[in-house]
Coordinates of C-alpha atoms in Angstrom, one line a residue:
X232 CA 57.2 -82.5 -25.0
X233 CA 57.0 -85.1 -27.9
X234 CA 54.9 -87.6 -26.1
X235 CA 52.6 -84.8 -25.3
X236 CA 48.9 -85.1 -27.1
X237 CA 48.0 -82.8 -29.7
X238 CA 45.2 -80.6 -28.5
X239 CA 44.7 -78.3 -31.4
X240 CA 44.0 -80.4 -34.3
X241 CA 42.0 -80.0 -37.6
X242 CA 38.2 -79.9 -37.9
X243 CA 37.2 -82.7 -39.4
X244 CA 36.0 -81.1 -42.5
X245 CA 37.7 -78.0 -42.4
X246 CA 35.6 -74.9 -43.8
X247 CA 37.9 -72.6 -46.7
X248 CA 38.3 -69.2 -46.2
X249 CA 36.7 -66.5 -48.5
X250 CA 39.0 -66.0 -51.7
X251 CA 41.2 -63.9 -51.7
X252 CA 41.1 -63.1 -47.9
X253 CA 40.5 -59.7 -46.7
X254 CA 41.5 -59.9 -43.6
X255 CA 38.3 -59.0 -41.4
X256 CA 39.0 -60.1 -37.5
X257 CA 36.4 -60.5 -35.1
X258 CA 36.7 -61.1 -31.3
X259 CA 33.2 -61.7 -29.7
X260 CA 32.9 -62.4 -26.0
X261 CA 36.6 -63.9 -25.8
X262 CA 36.8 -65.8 -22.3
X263 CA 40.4 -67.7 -21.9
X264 CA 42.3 -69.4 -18.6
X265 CA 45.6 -71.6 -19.4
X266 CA 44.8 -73.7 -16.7
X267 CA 41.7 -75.0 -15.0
X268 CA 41.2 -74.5 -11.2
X269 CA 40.2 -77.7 -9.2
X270 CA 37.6 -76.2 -7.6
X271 CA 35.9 -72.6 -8.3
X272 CA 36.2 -70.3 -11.2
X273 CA 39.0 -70.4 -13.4
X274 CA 41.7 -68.3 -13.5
X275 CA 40.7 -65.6 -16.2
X276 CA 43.6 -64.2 -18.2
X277 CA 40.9 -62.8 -21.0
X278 CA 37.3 -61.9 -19.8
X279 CA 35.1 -61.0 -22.1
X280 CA 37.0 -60.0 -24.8
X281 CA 35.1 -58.2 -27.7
X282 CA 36.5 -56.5 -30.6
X283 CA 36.6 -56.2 -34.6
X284 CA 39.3 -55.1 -36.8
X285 CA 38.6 -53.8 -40.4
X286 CA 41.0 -55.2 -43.5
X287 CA 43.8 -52.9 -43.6
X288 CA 43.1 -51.7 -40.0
X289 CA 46.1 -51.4 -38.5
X290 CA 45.4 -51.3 -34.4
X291 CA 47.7 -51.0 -31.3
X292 CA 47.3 -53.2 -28.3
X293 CA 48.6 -51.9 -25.2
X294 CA 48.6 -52.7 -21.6
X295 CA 51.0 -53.4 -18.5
X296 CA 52.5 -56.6 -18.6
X297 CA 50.1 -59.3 -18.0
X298 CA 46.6 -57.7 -18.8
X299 CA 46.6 -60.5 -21.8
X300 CA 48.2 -58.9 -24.7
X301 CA 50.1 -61.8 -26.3
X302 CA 47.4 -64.4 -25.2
X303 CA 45.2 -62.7 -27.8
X304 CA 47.4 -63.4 -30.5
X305 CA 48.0 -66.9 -28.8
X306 CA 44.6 -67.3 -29.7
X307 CA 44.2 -66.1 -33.1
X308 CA 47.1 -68.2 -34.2
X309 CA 45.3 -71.2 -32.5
X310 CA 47.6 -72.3 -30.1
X311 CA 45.5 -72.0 -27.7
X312 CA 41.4 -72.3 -27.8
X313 CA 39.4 -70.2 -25.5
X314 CA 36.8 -71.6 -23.0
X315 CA 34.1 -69.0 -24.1
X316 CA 33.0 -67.1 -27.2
X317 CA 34.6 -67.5 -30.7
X318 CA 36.8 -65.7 -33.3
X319 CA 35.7 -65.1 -36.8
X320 CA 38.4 -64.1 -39.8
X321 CA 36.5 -63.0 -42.7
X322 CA 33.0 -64.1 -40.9
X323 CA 34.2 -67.8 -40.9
X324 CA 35.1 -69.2 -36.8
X325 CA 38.8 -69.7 -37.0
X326 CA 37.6 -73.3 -35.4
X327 CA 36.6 -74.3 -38.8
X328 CA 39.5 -73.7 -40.5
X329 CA 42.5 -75.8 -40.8
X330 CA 45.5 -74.9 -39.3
X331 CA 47.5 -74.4 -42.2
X332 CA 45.6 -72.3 -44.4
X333 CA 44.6 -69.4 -41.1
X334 CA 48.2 -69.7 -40.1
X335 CA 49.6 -69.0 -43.8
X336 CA 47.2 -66.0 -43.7
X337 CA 49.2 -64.6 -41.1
X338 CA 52.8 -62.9 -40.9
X339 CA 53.7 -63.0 -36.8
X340 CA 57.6 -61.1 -35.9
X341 CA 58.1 -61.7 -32.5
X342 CA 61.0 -59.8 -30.0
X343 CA 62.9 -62.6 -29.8
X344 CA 63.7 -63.5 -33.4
X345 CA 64.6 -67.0 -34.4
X346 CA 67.4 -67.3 -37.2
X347 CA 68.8 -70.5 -38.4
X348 CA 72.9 -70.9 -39.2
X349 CA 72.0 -71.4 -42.6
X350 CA 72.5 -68.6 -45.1
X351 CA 70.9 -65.3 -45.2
X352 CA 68.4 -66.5 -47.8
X353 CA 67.3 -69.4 -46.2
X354 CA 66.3 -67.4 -43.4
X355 CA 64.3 -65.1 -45.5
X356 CA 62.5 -67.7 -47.8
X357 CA 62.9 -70.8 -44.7
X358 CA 63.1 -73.3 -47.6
X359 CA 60.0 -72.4 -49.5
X360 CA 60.1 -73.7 -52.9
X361 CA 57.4 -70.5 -53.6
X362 CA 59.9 -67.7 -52.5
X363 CA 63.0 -67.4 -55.3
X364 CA 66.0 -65.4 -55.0
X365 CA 64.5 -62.0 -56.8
X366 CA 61.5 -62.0 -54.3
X367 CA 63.7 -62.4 -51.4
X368 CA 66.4 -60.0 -52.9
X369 CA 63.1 -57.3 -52.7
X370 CA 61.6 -58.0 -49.8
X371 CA 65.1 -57.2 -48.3
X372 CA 65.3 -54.3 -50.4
X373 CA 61.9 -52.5 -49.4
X374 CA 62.9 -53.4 -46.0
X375 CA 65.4 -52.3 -45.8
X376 CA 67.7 -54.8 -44.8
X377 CA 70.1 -55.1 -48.0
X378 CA 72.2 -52.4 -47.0
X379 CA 73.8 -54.5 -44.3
X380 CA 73.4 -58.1 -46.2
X381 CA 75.5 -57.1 -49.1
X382 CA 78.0 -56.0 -47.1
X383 CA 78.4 -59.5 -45.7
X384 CA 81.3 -61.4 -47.3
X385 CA 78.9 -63.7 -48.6
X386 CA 76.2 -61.8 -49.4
X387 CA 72.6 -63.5 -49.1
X388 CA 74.9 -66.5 -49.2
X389 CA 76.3 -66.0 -45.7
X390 CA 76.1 -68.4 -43.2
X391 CA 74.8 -67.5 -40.0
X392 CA 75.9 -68.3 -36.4
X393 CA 73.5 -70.3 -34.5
X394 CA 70.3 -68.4 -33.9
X395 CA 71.9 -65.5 -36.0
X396 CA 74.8 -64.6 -33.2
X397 CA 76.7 -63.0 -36.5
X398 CA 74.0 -60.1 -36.4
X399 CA 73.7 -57.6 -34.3
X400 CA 69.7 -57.2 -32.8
X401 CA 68.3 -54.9 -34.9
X402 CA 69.6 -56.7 -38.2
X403 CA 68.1 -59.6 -36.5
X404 CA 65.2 -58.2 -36.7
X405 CA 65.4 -56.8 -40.3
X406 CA 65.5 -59.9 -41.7
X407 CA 62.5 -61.1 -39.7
X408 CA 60.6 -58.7 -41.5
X409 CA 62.1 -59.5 -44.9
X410 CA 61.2 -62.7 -44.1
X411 CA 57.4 -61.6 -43.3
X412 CA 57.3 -59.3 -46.5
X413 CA 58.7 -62.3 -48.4
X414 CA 55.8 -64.5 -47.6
X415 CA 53.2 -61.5 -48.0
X416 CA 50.5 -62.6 -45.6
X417 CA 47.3 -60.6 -45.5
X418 CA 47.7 -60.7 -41.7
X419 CA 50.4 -59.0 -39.7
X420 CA 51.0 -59.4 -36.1
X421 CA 54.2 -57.6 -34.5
X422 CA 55.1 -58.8 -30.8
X423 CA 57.0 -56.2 -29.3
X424 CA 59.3 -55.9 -32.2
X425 CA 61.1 -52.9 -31.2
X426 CA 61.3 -53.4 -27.4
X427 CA 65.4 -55.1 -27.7
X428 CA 66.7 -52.3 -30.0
X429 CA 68.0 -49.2 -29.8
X430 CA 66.5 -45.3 -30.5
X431 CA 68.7 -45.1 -33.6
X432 CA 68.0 -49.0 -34.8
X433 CA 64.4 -48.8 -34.0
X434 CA 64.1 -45.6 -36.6
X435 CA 64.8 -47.8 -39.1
X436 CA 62.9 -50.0 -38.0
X437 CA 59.9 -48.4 -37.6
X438 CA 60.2 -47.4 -41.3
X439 CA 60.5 -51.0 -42.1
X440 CA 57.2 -51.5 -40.4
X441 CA 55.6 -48.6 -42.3
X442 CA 56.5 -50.2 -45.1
X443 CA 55.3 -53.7 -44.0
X444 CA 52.2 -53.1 -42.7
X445 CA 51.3 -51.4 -46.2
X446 CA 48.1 -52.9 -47.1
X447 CA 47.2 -55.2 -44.0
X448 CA 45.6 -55.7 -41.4
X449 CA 48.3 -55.1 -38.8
X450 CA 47.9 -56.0 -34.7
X451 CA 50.9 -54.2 -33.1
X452 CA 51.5 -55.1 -29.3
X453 CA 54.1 -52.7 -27.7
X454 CA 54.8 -50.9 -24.4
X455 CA 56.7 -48.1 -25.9
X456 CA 53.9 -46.3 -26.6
X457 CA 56.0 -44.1 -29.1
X458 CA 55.4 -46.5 -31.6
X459 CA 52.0 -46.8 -31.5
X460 CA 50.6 -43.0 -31.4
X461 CA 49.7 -43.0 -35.4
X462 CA 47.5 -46.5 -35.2
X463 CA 43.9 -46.4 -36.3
X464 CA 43.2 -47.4 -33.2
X465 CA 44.3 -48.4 -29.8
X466 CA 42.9 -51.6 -27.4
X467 CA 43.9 -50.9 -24.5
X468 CA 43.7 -54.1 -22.1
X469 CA 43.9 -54.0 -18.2
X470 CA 43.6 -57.4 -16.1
X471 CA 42.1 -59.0 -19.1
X472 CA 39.8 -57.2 -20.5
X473 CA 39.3 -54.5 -23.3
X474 CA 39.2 -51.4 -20.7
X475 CA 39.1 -48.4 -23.5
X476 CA 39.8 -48.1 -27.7
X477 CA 40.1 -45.0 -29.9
X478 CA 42.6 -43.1 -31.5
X479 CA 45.9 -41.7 -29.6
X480 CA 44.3 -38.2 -29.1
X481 CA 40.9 -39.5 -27.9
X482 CA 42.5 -41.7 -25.4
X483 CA 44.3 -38.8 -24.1
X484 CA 41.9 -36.4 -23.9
X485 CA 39.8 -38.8 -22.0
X486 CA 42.0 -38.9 -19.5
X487 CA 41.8 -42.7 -18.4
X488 CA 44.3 -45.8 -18.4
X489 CA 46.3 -45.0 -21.7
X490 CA 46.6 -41.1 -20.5
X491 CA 48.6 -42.9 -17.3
X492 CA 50.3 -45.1 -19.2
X493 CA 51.1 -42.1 -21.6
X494 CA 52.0 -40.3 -18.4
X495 CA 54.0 -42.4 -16.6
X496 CA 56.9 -43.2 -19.9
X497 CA 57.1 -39.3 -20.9
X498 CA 57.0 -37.8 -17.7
X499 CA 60.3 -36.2 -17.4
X500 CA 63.0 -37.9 -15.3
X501 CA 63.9 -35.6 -12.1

């Protein structure tokens, strides 16, 4: 893995983003493979992705596992480029931006959270200089997620078993999003957040998101689709490609892919 060659590196003169940033994304015409065939056409996780999500917007991505969910956001965060089209934040290709400045526009919170066995704090601020102890006391606070930390012995000062193994899954999580609110990117991206925790846990979580997603433009990938029915609006991706968008009512009235999918988790158990 170390002796492996960059392949997503800076442009050479790297274009800034509009200040401050609104958060405006664009998908047009997205075509992606991971791997090239020898012979033939590749094969296509994304074909002909096209999309555009308003600052503030917050939109649901659905789909059964597979149909190219993640790889979207594997795109926007540029760890991956795509064989065909472009993506634009704020009208600029993200190809022309460096990596640091698109990535510290963005807030990602994945299901499998990575904590370090340092303290509480440090796993909130992760050693920036930018992020003191008040701003990480309140991004805890509003998250909700200083209930349980101050009843640690330690406190924020707590030390933390290796990957977190001290905290249960959904405090885990909690402080993944303290950590997000902390840095207050204009760009939020949840990962099947809520997929590892249970009904009672994910409650409060779901209000930490509410409270997260406050003001930005939010992509929320999930398969309990529960957690998506109040989006703006919801992608809904089949085999790799964008297969039908709208609002949870409109999808189910029209009686398509998300009705099934709608269909097939609340259908009562015999």
């Amino acid at each position: 893995l170390l002796d492996h060659e960059i392949e997503i590196e800076d442009p050479a003169e790297p274009v800034p983003l509009p200040s401050p940033t609104r958060g405006t994304i664009e998908f047009q015409d997205i075509w992606f493979a991971y791997g090239e065939k020898d012979e033939g056409e590749p094969d296509w996780v994304l074909k002909g992705v096209t999309f555009k999500v308003e600052p503030a917007e917050k939109i649901a991505i659905v789909g059964h596992t597979g149909a190219g969910k993640t790889t979207l956001i594997n795109l926007l965060m540029r760890f991956y480029e795509p064989q065909r089209g472009r993506i634009l934040l704020d009208g600029v290709p993200i190809s022309e931006v460096s990596l640091q400045e698109l990535r510290n526009c963005i807030g990602l919170v994945l299901q499998d959270v990575f904590l370090f066995s340092q303290d509480v704090a440090y796993n909130i601020r992760l050693g920036s200089g930018d992020i003191d102890d008040g701003r990480v006391r309140e991004a805890a606070g509003r998250i909700g997620a200083s209930r349980f930390i101050e009843r640690l012995e330690a406190g924020y000062d707590q030390p933390l078993g290796e990957r977190g193994s001290t905290l249960s899954v959904g405090e885990r999580q909690l402080v993944s999003f303290a950590r997000a609110l902390a840095f207050d990117p204009r760009i939020l991206i949840l990962d099947e957040a809520t997929s590892s925790v249970d009904s009672e846990i994910e409650a409060k979580i779901e209000t930490a998101t509410d409270e997260l997603m406050k003001g930005r433009t939010s992509l929320v990938i999930a398969h309990r689709l529960s957690t998506v029915v109040n989006a703006d609006r919801i992608l809904v991706m089949h085999h790799g490609e964008l297969k039908e968008e709208g609002r949870h009512a409109e999808l189910i009235e029209q009686d398509g892919l998300y009705a099934r999918l709608h269909r097939l988790q609340f259908a009562p158990s015999s």
